PDB file of C-alpha atoms in Angstrom:
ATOM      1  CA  UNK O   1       0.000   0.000   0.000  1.00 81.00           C
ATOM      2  CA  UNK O   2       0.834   3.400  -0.913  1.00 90.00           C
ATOM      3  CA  UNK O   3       0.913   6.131   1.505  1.00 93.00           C
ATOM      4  CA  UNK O   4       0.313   9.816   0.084  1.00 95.00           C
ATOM      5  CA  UNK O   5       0.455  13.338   2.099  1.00 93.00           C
ATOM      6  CA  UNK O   6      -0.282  16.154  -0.300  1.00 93.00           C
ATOM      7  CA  UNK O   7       0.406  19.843   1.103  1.00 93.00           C
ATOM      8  CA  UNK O   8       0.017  22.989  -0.954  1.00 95.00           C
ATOM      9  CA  UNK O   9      -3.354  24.042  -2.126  1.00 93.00           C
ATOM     10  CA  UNK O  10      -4.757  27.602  -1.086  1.00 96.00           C
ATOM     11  CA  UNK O  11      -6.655  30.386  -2.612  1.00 97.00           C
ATOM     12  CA  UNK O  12      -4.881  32.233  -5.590  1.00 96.00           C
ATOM     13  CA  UNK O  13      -5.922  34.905  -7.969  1.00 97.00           C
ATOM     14  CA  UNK O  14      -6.448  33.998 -11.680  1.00 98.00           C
ATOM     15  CA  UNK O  15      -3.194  34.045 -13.629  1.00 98.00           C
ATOM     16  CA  UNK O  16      -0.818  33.029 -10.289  1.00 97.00           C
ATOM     17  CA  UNK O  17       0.800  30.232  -9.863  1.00 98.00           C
ATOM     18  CA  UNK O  18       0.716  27.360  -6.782  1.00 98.00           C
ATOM     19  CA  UNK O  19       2.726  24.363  -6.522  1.00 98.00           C
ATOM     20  CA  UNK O  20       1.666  21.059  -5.018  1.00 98.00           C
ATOM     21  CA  UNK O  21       3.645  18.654  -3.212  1.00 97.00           C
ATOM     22  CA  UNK O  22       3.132  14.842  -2.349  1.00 97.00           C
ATOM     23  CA  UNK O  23       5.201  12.874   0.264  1.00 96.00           C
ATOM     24  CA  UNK O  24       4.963   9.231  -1.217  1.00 94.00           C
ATOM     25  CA  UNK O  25       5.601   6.053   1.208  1.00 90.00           C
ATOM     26  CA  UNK O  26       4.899   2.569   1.509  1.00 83.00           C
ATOM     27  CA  UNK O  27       5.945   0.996  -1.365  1.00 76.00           C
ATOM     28  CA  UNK O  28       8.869   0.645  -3.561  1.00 83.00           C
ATOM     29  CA  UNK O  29       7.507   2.225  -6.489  1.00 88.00           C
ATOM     30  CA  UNK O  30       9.370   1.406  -9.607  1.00 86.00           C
ATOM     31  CA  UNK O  31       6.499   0.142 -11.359  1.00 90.00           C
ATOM     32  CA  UNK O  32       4.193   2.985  -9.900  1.00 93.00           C
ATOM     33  CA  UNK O  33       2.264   5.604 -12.142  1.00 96.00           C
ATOM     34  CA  UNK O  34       2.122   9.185  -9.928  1.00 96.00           C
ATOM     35  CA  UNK O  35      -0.356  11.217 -10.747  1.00 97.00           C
ATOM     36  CA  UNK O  36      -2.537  14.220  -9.506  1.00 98.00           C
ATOM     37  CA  UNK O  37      -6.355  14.044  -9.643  1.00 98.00           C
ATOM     38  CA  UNK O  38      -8.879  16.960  -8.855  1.00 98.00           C
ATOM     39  CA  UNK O  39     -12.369  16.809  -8.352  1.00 97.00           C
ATOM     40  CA  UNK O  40     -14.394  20.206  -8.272  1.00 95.00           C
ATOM     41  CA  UNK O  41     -18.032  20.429  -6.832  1.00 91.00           C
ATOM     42  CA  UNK O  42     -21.141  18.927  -8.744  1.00 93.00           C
ATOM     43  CA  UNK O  43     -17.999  17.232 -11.239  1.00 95.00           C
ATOM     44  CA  UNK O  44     -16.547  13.999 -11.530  1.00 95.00           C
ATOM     45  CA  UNK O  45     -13.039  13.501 -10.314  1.00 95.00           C
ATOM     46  CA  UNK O  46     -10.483  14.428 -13.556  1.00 96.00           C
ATOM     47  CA  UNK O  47      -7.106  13.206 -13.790  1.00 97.00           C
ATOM     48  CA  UNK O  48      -4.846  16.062 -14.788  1.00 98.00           C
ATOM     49  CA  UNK O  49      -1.188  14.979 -15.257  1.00 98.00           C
ATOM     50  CA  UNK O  50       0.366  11.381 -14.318  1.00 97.00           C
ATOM     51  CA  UNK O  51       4.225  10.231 -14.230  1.00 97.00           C
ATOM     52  CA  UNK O  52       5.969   7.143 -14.289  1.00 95.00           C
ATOM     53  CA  UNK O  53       8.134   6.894 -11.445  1.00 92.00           C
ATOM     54  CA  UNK O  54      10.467   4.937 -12.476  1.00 91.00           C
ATOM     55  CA  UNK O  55      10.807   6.109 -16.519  1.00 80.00           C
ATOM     56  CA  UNK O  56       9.525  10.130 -16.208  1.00 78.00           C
ATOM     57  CA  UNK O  57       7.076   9.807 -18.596  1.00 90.00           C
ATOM     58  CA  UNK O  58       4.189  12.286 -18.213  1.00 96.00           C
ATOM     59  CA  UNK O  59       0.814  12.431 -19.192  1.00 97.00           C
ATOM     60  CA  UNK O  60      -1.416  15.825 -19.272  1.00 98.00           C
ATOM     61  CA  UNK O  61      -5.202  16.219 -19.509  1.00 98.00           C
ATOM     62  CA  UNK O  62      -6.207  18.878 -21.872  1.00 98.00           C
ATOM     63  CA  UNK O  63      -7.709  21.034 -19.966  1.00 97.00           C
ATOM     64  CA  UNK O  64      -4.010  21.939 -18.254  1.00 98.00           C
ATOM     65  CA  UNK O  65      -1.417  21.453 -20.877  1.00 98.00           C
ATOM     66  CA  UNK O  66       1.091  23.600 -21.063  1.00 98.00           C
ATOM     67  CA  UNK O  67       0.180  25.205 -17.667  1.00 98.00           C
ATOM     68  CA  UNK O  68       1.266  22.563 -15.257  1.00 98.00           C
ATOM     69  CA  UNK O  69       3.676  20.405 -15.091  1.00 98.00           C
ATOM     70  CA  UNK O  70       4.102  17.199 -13.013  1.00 98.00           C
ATOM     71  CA  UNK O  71       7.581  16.536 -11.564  1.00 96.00           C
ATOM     72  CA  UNK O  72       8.943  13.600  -9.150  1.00 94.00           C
ATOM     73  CA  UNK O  73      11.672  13.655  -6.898  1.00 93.00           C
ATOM     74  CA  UNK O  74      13.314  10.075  -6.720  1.00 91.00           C
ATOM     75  CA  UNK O  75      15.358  10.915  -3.718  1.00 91.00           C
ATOM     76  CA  UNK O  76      13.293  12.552  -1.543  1.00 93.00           C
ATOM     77  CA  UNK O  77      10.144  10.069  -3.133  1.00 94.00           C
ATOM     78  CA  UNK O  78       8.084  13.161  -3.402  1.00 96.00           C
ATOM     79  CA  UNK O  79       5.733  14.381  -6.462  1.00 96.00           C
ATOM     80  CA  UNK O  80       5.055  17.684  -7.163  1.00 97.00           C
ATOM     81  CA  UNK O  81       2.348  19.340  -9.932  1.00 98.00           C
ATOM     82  CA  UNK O  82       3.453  22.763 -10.652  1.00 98.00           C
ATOM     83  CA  UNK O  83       0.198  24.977 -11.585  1.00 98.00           C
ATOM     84  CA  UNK O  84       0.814  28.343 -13.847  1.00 98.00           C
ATOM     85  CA  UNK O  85      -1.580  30.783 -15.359  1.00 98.00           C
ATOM     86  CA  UNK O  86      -4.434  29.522 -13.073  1.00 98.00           C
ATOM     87  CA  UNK O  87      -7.786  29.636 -14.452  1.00 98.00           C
ATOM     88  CA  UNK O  88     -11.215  29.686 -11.886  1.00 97.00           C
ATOM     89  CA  UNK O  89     -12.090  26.315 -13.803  1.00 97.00           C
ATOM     90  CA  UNK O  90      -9.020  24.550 -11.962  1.00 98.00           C
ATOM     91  CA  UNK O  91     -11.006  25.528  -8.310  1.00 98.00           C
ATOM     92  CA  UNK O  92     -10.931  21.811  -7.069  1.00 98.00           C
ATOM     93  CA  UNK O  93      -9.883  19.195  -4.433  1.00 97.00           C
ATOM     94  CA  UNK O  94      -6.623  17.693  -5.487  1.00 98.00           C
ATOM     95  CA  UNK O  95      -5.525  14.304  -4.879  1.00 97.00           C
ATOM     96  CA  UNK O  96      -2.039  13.173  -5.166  1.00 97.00           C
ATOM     97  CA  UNK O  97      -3.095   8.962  -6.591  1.00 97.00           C
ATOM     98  CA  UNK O  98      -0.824   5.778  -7.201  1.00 96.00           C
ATOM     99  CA  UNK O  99      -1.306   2.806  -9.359  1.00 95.00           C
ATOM    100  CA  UNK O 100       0.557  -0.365 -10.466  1.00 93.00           C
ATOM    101  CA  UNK O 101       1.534   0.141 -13.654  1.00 92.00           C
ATOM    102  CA  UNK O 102      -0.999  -1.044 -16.128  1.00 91.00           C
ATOM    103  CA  UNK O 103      -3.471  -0.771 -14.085  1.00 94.00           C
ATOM    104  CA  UNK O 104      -7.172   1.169 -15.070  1.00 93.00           C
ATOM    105  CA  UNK O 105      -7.741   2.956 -11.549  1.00 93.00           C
ATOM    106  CA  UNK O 106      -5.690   4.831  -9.322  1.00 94.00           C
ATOM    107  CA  UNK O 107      -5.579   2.424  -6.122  1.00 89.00           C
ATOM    108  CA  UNK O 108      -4.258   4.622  -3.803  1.00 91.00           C
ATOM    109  CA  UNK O 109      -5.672   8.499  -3.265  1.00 92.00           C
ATOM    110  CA  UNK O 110      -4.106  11.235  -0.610  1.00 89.00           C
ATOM    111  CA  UNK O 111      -5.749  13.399   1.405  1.00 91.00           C
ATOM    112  CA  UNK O 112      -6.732  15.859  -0.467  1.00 93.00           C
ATOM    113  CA  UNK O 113      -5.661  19.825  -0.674  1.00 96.00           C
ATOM    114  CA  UNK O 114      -8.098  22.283  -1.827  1.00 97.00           C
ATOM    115  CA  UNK O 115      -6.876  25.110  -4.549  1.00 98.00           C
ATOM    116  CA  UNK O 116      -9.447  27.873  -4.834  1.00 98.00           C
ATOM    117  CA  UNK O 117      -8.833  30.226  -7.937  1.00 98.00           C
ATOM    118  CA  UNK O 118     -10.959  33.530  -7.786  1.00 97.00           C
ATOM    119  CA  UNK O 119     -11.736  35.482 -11.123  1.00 93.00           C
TER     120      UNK O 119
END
């Protein structure tokens, strides 16, 4: 089992920037996808960018490519999702998630951290 701690979220005018952070434990997690997921009110839960621990390959949903960017920190086994040119549409709960590779659902979901964008 994978244990996630995700710090960061807060309230941030449209156009700022916040940066999320995941501490990531439990597990050796060489075949682990990372990945952030946000769910905002009266929405189903979206999964915005993923990362292959071991490989660094990302994945982005479309809605927030080429304004965030998902990062991992081998080392220190913590994930990060940098968040740019913040739109009031990104207002959500965000997850920090694990999954066995292959797998078709994140198996493991963080507390989440609430990031509130005003217009």
């Amino acid at each position: 089992q994978v244990q996630l701690q995700a710090s960061g979220g807060g309230l941030m005018q449209a156009g700022g920037s916040l940066r999320l952070s995941c501490a990531v434990s439990g597990r050796t997690l060489a075949n682990y996808v990372m990945g952030w997921v946000r769910q905002a009110p009266g929405k189903e839960r979206e999964v915005v960018a993923s990362i292959l621990w071991s490989g660094g390959n990302t994945y982005y949903a479309d809605s927030v490519k080429g304004r965030f960017t998902i990062s991992r920190e081998r080392a220190k086994n913590t994930l990060s999702l940098q968040m740019n040119s913040l739109k009031p549409e990104d207002t959500a709960v965000y997850y920090c998630a694990a999954k066995f590779r292959g797998a078709a659902e994140y198996s493991s979901l963080g507390q989440g951290t609430l990031v509130t964008v005003s217009s």
